[in-house]
Amino acid sequence: MVHIPVLLKESIKSLNIKHNGTYIDATYGCGGHTKLILSKLSKYGKIYAIDRDIKTLSKYKILDKRITYINDNFSNLKYFLKNKIGKIDGILFDLGISSFQLENPERGFSYMYNGPLDMRINQNEKVTAYNLLNNINVKKLSYILKTYGEEKYHKKIAFYIKKYILKKKLNSTHDLSNLICSIINKKNKFKHPAKRSFQAIRIFLNQEIKELKKALNISLKLLKLGGIISIISFHSIEDRIIKLFMRKNSSYQNKINSKLPLTEKQINNFCQKKLQLKIIGKIFPKKNEILKNSRSRSAILRIAQKI
Ligand SMILES: C[S@@+](CC[C@H](N)C(=O)[O-])C[C@H]1O[C@@H](n2cnc3c(N)ncnc32)[C@H](O)[C@@H]1O
């Protein structure tokens, strides 16, 4: 259950840490990234470490006067910054869940371990995956599997899950994963047949996409000029959102063909759009890291700077 931080050196280097700076680790987890940031800060530097999961925070908190822990959703950054922090020099997101959460059967995140169908990142939320699957209709479930898991067999899986629930209780992660295996009956030694469905249910249940979109927009307002936003994502749905967010706020959309006279609309757009970000780039894990930590296989780190 040891969580190995992904793209650790690359992500911290990308933040270009200032000794006396103020940073947010929006996804504290087991503290891997925070510890490396700390090692680069003077005694005047500060880190605000956020995690939605109180169990994670309680287990992995380290005592250091420079860290302030915040048990909340990172989309509530605005509230915390308005009240306590002010502008920051950098913010890091390492999205998803940690091995501590994934590999704990009680949390119900993984098809690999048998446990209750829970999947809540914040266990104070009321609705579990069990509640969700019991109360949702086939159409909505199929939509979720398609949208958040990019699952080709979304209609079939949704139909048979609901059919199963009419007759029997779908109580555990193994009930769900065995059912999915029997529905799509596909043997792929690299991808478990239930992988995409588990991902989709978790993302929807925890509203991960909505939270990410909100947090990105707020982050932009919180960064000082020259401040850096670095985001590690693990699947194409998140990465697409991050890429579009960065493009939308950078010069990318504002390139205007200089040979043509501008229309009035273009002139207005051009005047209104204040460029806020400079895209620094994206980094993938090296082969070495992937060999040591298979979880890093799908990671992408995107970096941008407030201008
Ligand atoms: C991949 S782990 C981070 C691991 C961490 N960087 C490390 O090296 O130990 C992601 C963490 O973000 C937390 N998390 C996920 N969504 C969140 C959200 N919307 N707000 C706050 N924390 C969130 C999870 O509970 C989890 O602990």
Tab-separated table of C-alpha atoms and ligand atoms in Angstrom:
chain	number	residue	atom	x	y	z
A	1	MET	CA	0.000	0.000	0.000
A	2	VAL	CA	2.976	2.293	-0.429
A	3	HIS	CA	2.157	5.183	-2.710
A	4	ILE	CA	4.971	6.061	-5.072
A	5	PRO	CA	4.626	9.689	-6.219
A	6	VAL	CA	4.419	10.017	-9.995
A	7	LEU	CA	6.624	12.420	-11.997
A	8	LEU	CA	7.913	13.651	-8.665
A	9	LYS	CA	11.128	15.408	-9.679
A	10	GLU	CA	9.684	16.711	-12.952
A	11	SER	CA	6.592	18.225	-11.356
A	12	ILE	CA	8.475	19.938	-8.525
A	13	LYS	CA	11.147	21.213	-10.891
A	14	SER	CA	8.371	22.619	-13.080
A	15	LEU	CA	7.099	24.697	-10.149
A	16	ASN	CA	10.432	26.526	-10.057
A	17	ILE	CA	10.182	26.797	-6.266
A	18	LYS	CA	11.069	30.119	-4.649
A	19	HIS	CA	12.609	29.688	-1.182
A	20	ASN	CA	10.156	32.001	0.510
A	21	GLY	CA	7.230	31.199	-1.765
A	22	THR	CA	3.696	30.063	-1.038
A	23	TYR	CA	2.466	26.887	-2.708
A	24	ILE	CA	-0.655	24.783	-2.837
A	25	ASP	CA	-0.518	21.021	-3.078
A	26	ALA	CA	-4.147	20.565	-4.109
A	27	THR	CA	-3.973	16.766	-3.797
A	28	TYR	CA	-1.806	16.047	-0.753
A	29	GLY	CA	-2.392	12.276	-0.685
A	30	CYS	CA	0.510	10.587	1.043
A	31	GLY	CA	2.551	13.775	0.966
A	32	GLY	CA	5.160	12.703	-1.576
A	33	HIS	CA	5.100	15.922	-3.602
A	34	THR	CA	4.669	18.162	-0.570
A	35	LYS	CA	7.797	16.708	1.066
A	36	LEU	CA	9.919	17.566	-1.949
A	37	ILE	CA	8.488	21.089	-2.115
A	38	LEU	CA	9.242	21.499	1.603
A	39	SER	CA	12.846	20.506	1.089
A	40	LYS	CA	13.229	23.474	-1.251
A	41	LEU	CA	11.564	26.074	0.960
A	42	SER	CA	13.173	28.295	3.575
A	43	LYS	CA	11.575	28.645	6.987
A	44	TYR	CA	9.466	31.463	5.542
A	45	GLY	CA	7.992	29.368	2.736
A	46	LYS	CA	4.479	27.955	3.032
A	47	ILE	CA	2.482	25.053	1.712
A	48	TYR	CA	-1.274	24.655	1.826
A	49	ALA	CA	-1.960	20.938	1.567
A	50	ILE	CA	-5.460	20.002	0.511
A	51	ASP	CA	-7.129	16.613	0.456
A	52	ARG	CA	-10.763	15.696	0.266
A	53	ASP	CA	-10.154	12.467	2.153
A	54	ILE	CA	-9.810	12.921	5.908
A	55	LYS	CA	-8.505	9.356	6.350
A	56	THR	CA	-5.640	10.108	4.005
A	57	LEU	CA	-4.834	13.408	5.697
A	58	SER	CA	-4.915	11.899	9.192
A	59	LYS	CA	-2.655	9.037	8.213
A	60	TYR	CA	-0.075	10.958	6.225
A	61	LYS	CA	0.067	14.355	7.902
A	62	ILE	CA	3.582	15.417	8.826
A	63	LEU	CA	4.318	17.994	11.459
A	64	ASP	CA	5.924	21.035	9.951
A	65	LYS	CA	5.043	24.600	10.803
A	66	ARG	CA	5.198	25.564	7.155
A	67	ILE	CA	2.286	23.292	6.202
A	68	THR	CA	-1.377	24.144	6.660
A	69	TYR	CA	-3.678	21.182	6.081
A	70	ILE	CA	-7.082	21.699	4.547
A	71	ASN	CA	-9.576	18.850	4.451
A	72	ASP	CA	-11.760	19.986	1.594
A	73	ASN	CA	-12.428	19.725	-2.068
A	74	PHE	CA	-9.867	21.552	-4.160
A	75	SER	CA	-12.692	23.325	-5.962
A	76	ASN	CA	-13.221	25.315	-2.763
A	77	LEU	CA	-9.861	27.019	-3.174
A	78	LYS	CA	-11.527	30.357	-3.590
A	79	TYR	CA	-13.022	30.283	-0.142
A	80	PHE	CA	-9.727	29.340	1.486
A	81	LEU	CA	-7.725	31.851	-0.427
A	82	LYS	CA	-10.126	34.667	0.210
A	83	ASN	CA	-9.987	33.965	3.901
A	84	LYS	CA	-6.469	32.939	4.578
A	85	ILE	CA	-3.889	32.696	1.911
A	86	GLY	CA	-3.853	35.379	-0.770
A	87	LYS	CA	-1.891	34.979	-3.992
A	88	ILE	CA	0.388	32.017	-4.514
A	89	ASP	CA	3.580	31.183	-6.391
A	90	GLY	CA	2.486	27.786	-7.600
A	91	ILE	CA	-0.109	25.075	-7.455
A	92	LEU	CA	0.208	21.358	-8.066
A	93	PHE	CA	-2.546	18.872	-8.858
A	94	ASP	CA	-1.794	15.139	-8.900
A	95	LEU	CA	-5.236	13.905	-9.853
A	96	GLY	CA	-7.145	10.754	-8.984
A	97	ILE	CA	-6.580	8.579	-5.958
A	98	SER	CA	-3.500	7.201	-4.222
A	99	SER	CA	-2.408	3.593	-3.804
A	100	PHE	CA	-3.375	3.964	-0.149
A	101	GLN	CA	-6.981	4.436	-1.258
A	102	LEU	CA	-6.976	2.160	-4.299
A	103	GLU	CA	-5.475	-0.815	-2.531
A	104	ASN	CA	-7.626	-0.615	0.569
A	105	PRO	CA	-10.467	-3.120	-0.053
A	106	GLU	CA	-12.713	-1.281	2.403
A	107	ARG	CA	-12.766	1.773	0.123
A	108	GLY	CA	-14.209	-0.199	-2.780
A	109	PHE	CA	-12.212	1.522	-5.526
A	110	SER	CA	-10.637	-1.508	-7.139
A	111	TYR	CA	-11.830	-4.563	-9.023
A	112	MET	CA	-8.668	-6.275	-7.762
A	113	TYR	CA	-9.689	-6.358	-4.102
A	114	ASN	CA	-13.017	-7.464	-2.750
A	115	GLY	CA	-14.848	-4.917	-0.642
A	116	PRO	CA	-18.056	-2.928	-0.354
A	117	LEU	CA	-19.133	-0.920	-3.412
A	118	ASP	CA	-18.187	2.382	-1.849
A	119	MET	CA	-15.779	4.472	-4.013
A	120	ARG	CA	-16.314	7.754	-2.131
A	121	ILE	CA	-13.127	9.817	-1.871
A	122	ASN	CA	-14.722	11.790	0.924
A	123	GLN	CA	-16.474	9.213	3.078
A	124	ASN	CA	-18.687	11.859	4.645
A	125	GLU	CA	-20.572	12.119	1.354
A	126	LYS	CA	-23.849	10.224	1.497
A	127	VAL	CA	-23.986	8.432	-1.841
A	128	THR	CA	-21.844	5.339	-2.401
A	129	ALA	CA	-21.332	3.440	-5.649
A	130	TYR	CA	-23.816	0.893	-4.300
A	131	ASN	CA	-26.495	3.590	-3.883
A	132	LEU	CA	-25.689	5.029	-7.286
A	133	LEU	CA	-26.014	1.734	-9.143
A	134	ASN	CA	-29.241	0.896	-7.376
A	135	ASN	CA	-30.932	4.203	-8.082
A	136	ILE	CA	-29.781	5.072	-11.567
A	137	ASN	CA	-31.576	4.103	-14.792
A	138	VAL	CA	-30.002	2.198	-17.687
A	139	LYS	CA	-29.738	5.240	-19.943
A	140	LYS	CA	-27.897	7.389	-17.403
A	141	LEU	CA	-25.606	4.532	-16.386
A	142	SER	CA	-24.776	3.861	-20.004
A	143	TYR	CA	-23.986	7.578	-20.469
A	144	ILE	CA	-21.662	7.560	-17.435
A	145	LEU	CA	-19.773	4.475	-18.645
A	146	LYS	CA	-19.383	6.016	-22.083
A	147	THR	CA	-18.460	9.536	-20.965
A	148	TYR	CA	-16.170	8.873	-18.028
A	149	GLY	CA	-14.810	5.441	-18.932
A	150	GLU	CA	-14.866	5.629	-22.731
A	151	GLU	CA	-16.306	2.106	-22.457
A	152	LYS	CA	-17.197	0.652	-25.838
A	153	TYR	CA	-19.741	-1.758	-24.365
A	154	HIS	CA	-21.474	0.898	-22.249
A	155	LYS	CA	-25.015	0.034	-23.339
A	156	LYS	CA	-24.610	-3.687	-22.781
A	157	ILE	CA	-22.922	-3.320	-19.398
A	158	ALA	CA	-25.511	-0.807	-18.161
A	159	PHE	CA	-28.380	-3.010	-19.290
A	160	TYR	CA	-27.058	-6.161	-17.613
A	161	ILE	CA	-26.076	-4.391	-14.393
A	162	LYS	CA	-29.626	-3.095	-13.995
A	163	LYS	CA	-31.086	-6.479	-14.980
A	164	TYR	CA	-28.904	-8.171	-12.343
A	165	ILE	CA	-29.943	-5.659	-9.672
A	166	LEU	CA	-33.624	-6.449	-10.300
A	167	LYS	CA	-33.006	-10.021	-9.172
A	168	LYS	CA	-30.029	-9.948	-6.826
A	169	LYS	CA	-27.999	-7.564	-4.693
A	170	LEU	CA	-24.848	-6.179	-6.221
A	171	ASN	CA	-22.976	-5.717	-2.968
A	172	SER	CA	-19.279	-5.904	-3.547
A	173	THR	CA	-16.530	-4.862	-5.935
A	174	HIS	CA	-16.093	-8.503	-6.924
A	175	ASP	CA	-19.840	-8.885	-7.614
A	176	LEU	CA	-19.540	-5.936	-10.001
A	177	SER	CA	-16.280	-6.942	-11.625
A	178	ASN	CA	-17.393	-10.588	-12.088
A	179	LEU	CA	-20.632	-9.390	-13.626
A	180	ILE	CA	-18.815	-7.088	-16.065
A	181	CYS	CA	-16.400	-9.884	-17.002
A	182	SER	CA	-19.347	-12.149	-17.756
A	183	ILE	CA	-21.043	-9.429	-19.826
A	184	ILE	CA	-18.196	-8.460	-22.102
A	185	ASN	CA	-16.348	-11.748	-21.847
A	186	LYS	CA	-13.230	-10.275	-23.388
A	187	LYS	CA	-9.758	-11.478	-22.663
A	188	ASN	CA	-7.182	-8.736	-22.791
A	189	LYS	CA	-4.146	-9.433	-20.688
A	190	PHE	CA	-3.310	-5.723	-20.443
A	191	LYS	CA	-6.710	-4.307	-19.535
A	192	HIS	CA	-9.133	-5.842	-17.089
A	193	PRO	CA	-12.683	-5.811	-18.569
A	194	ALA	CA	-13.976	-3.911	-15.515
A	195	LYS	CA	-11.254	-1.248	-15.507
A	196	ARG	CA	-13.113	1.346	-17.569
A	197	SER	CA	-16.426	0.863	-15.762
A	198	PHE	CA	-14.819	1.204	-12.327
A	199	GLN	CA	-13.064	4.373	-13.451
A	200	ALA	CA	-16.292	5.801	-14.873
A	201	ILE	CA	-18.348	5.102	-11.759
A	202	ARG	CA	-15.671	6.592	-9.488
A	203	ILE	CA	-15.288	9.745	-11.583
A	204	PHE	CA	-19.018	10.338	-11.758
A	205	LEU	CA	-19.703	9.511	-8.120
A	206	ASN	CA	-17.052	11.947	-6.913
A	207	GLN	CA	-17.900	14.561	-9.560
A	208	GLU	CA	-14.207	14.621	-10.425
A	209	ILE	CA	-14.545	16.392	-13.768
A	210	LYS	CA	-16.798	19.125	-12.445
A	211	GLU	CA	-14.453	19.709	-9.493
A	212	LEU	CA	-11.417	19.854	-11.757
A	213	LYS	CA	-12.968	22.413	-14.121
A	214	LYS	CA	-13.943	24.645	-11.204
A	215	ALA	CA	-10.531	24.349	-9.570
A	216	LEU	CA	-8.629	25.183	-12.741
A	217	ASN	CA	-10.523	28.424	-13.213
A	218	ILE	CA	-10.042	29.458	-9.617
A	219	SER	CA	-6.326	28.579	-9.688
A	220	LEU	CA	-5.811	31.066	-12.456
A	221	LYS	CA	-7.106	33.850	-10.246
A	222	LEU	CA	-4.957	32.786	-7.306
A	223	LEU	CA	-1.607	32.669	-9.020
A	224	LYS	CA	0.735	35.622	-8.798
A	225	LEU	CA	2.174	36.895	-12.045
A	226	GLY	CA	4.867	34.416	-12.978
A	227	GLY	CA	3.232	31.729	-10.808
A	228	ILE	CA	3.096	28.173	-12.109
A	229	ILE	CA	0.293	25.635	-12.404
A	230	SER	CA	1.391	22.015	-12.828
A	231	ILE	CA	-1.108	19.230	-13.264
A	232	ILE	CA	-0.578	15.488	-13.436
A	233	SER	CA	-3.481	13.570	-14.933
A	234	PHE	CA	-3.975	9.884	-15.593
A	235	HIS	CA	-6.582	9.565	-18.292
A	236	SER	CA	-7.548	11.224	-21.522
A	237	ILE	CA	-10.784	12.753	-20.193
A	238	GLU	CA	-8.914	14.824	-17.597
A	239	ASP	CA	-6.018	15.560	-19.893
A	240	ARG	CA	-8.341	16.937	-22.566
A	241	ILE	CA	-9.898	19.329	-20.051
A	242	ILE	CA	-6.497	20.543	-18.860
A	243	LYS	CA	-5.216	20.967	-22.409
A	244	LEU	CA	-8.288	22.971	-23.438
A	245	PHE	CA	-8.129	25.090	-20.291
A	246	MET	CA	-4.513	25.988	-20.977
A	247	ARG	CA	-5.135	26.703	-24.642
A	248	LYS	CA	-8.182	28.813	-23.931
A	249	ASN	CA	-6.230	31.018	-21.551
A	250	SER	CA	-3.074	31.240	-23.574
A	251	SER	CA	-2.326	32.904	-26.859
A	252	TYR	CA	-3.306	29.749	-28.721
A	253	GLN	CA	-6.807	30.945	-29.615
A	254	ASN	CA	-5.779	34.478	-30.215
A	255	LYS	CA	-3.599	33.964	-33.214
A	256	ILE	CA	-5.175	36.140	-35.842
A	257	ASN	CA	-4.259	35.887	-39.472
A	258	SER	CA	-2.405	39.151	-39.887
A	259	LYS	CA	-2.846	39.288	-43.663
A	260	LEU	CA	-6.570	39.814	-43.381
A	261	PRO	CA	-8.250	42.926	-42.010
A	262	LEU	CA	-9.894	42.122	-38.678
A	263	THR	CA	-13.644	41.972	-38.398
A	264	GLU	CA	-15.327	44.018	-35.706
A	265	LYS	CA	-16.017	40.830	-33.759
A	266	GLN	CA	-12.360	39.816	-33.909
A	267	ILE	CA	-11.278	43.256	-32.733
A	268	ASN	CA	-13.680	43.089	-29.801
A	269	ASN	CA	-12.560	39.575	-28.921
A	270	PHE	CA	-8.956	40.576	-29.173
A	271	CYS	CA	-9.433	43.558	-26.870
A	272	GLN	CA	-11.492	41.643	-24.334
A	273	LYS	CA	-9.333	38.556	-24.102
A	274	LYS	CA	-6.604	39.102	-21.612
A	275	LEU	CA	-4.010	36.415	-22.008
A	276	GLN	CA	-3.422	34.829	-18.674
A	277	LEU	CA	-1.251	31.804	-19.272
A	278	LYS	CA	1.854	30.842	-21.117
A	279	ILE	CA	1.959	27.134	-21.854
A	280	ILE	CA	5.317	25.780	-20.732
A	281	GLY	CA	4.826	22.235	-21.982
A	282	LYS	CA	3.971	18.665	-21.156
A	283	ILE	CA	6.098	15.874	-19.728
A	284	PHE	CA	5.600	12.096	-19.813
A	285	PRO	CA	7.224	9.641	-17.406
A	286	LYS	CA	10.443	8.086	-18.608
A	287	LYS	CA	10.718	4.343	-19.277
A	288	ASN	CA	12.610	3.905	-16.032
A	289	GLU	CA	9.790	5.363	-13.972
A	290	ILE	CA	7.172	3.255	-15.758
A	291	LEU	CA	9.210	0.119	-15.056
A	292	LYS	CA	9.445	0.989	-11.363
A	293	ASN	CA	5.866	2.228	-10.993
A	294	SER	CA	3.296	0.937	-13.464
A	295	ARG	CA	0.755	3.489	-12.161
A	296	SER	CA	2.786	6.196	-13.887
A	297	ARG	CA	2.225	4.584	-17.316
A	298	SER	CA	-0.660	6.830	-18.288
A	299	ALA	CA	0.493	10.015	-16.527
A	300	ILE	CA	0.908	13.378	-18.270
A	301	LEU	CA	2.230	16.490	-16.550
A	302	ARG	CA	1.101	19.774	-18.103
A	303	ILE	CA	2.665	23.036	-17.013
A	304	ALA	CA	1.679	26.665	-17.569
A	305	GLN	CA	2.720	30.029	-16.163
A	306	LYS	CA	0.556	32.988	-15.266
A	307	ILE	CA	1.530	36.025	-17.315
B	1	LIG	C1	-2.814	10.681	-6.668
B	1	LIG	S1	-3.180	11.139	-5.041
B	1	LIG	C2	-1.937	12.304	-4.668
B	1	LIG	C3	-0.665	11.697	-4.197
B	1	LIG	C4	0.354	12.694	-3.701
B	1	LIG	N1	0.754	13.635	-4.708
B	1	LIG	C5	1.577	11.978	-3.160
B	1	LIG	O1	2.638	12.062	-3.764
B	1	LIG	O2	1.463	11.331	-2.133
B	1	LIG	C6	-4.563	12.159	-5.192
B	1	LIG	C7	-5.113	12.661	-3.880
B	1	LIG	O3	-6.032	13.707	-4.181
B	1	LIG	C8	-7.170	13.599	-3.384
B	1	LIG	N2	-8.280	14.195	-4.137
B	1	LIG	C9	-8.915	13.700	-5.212
B	1	LIG	N3	-9.847	14.555	-5.645
B	1	LIG	C10	-9.792	15.628	-4.830
B	1	LIG	C11	-10.513	16.861	-4.762
B	1	LIG	N4	-11.478	17.150	-5.642
B	1	LIG	N5	-10.178	17.735	-3.793
B	1	LIG	C12	-9.189	17.468	-2.903
B	1	LIG	N6	-8.497	16.316	-2.908
B	1	LIG	C13	-8.779	15.402	-3.864
B	1	LIG	C14	-7.344	12.120	-3.138
B	1	LIG	O4	-8.041	11.888	-1.943
B	1	LIG	C15	-5.887	11.640	-3.090
B	1	LIG	O5	-5.429	11.569	-1.779
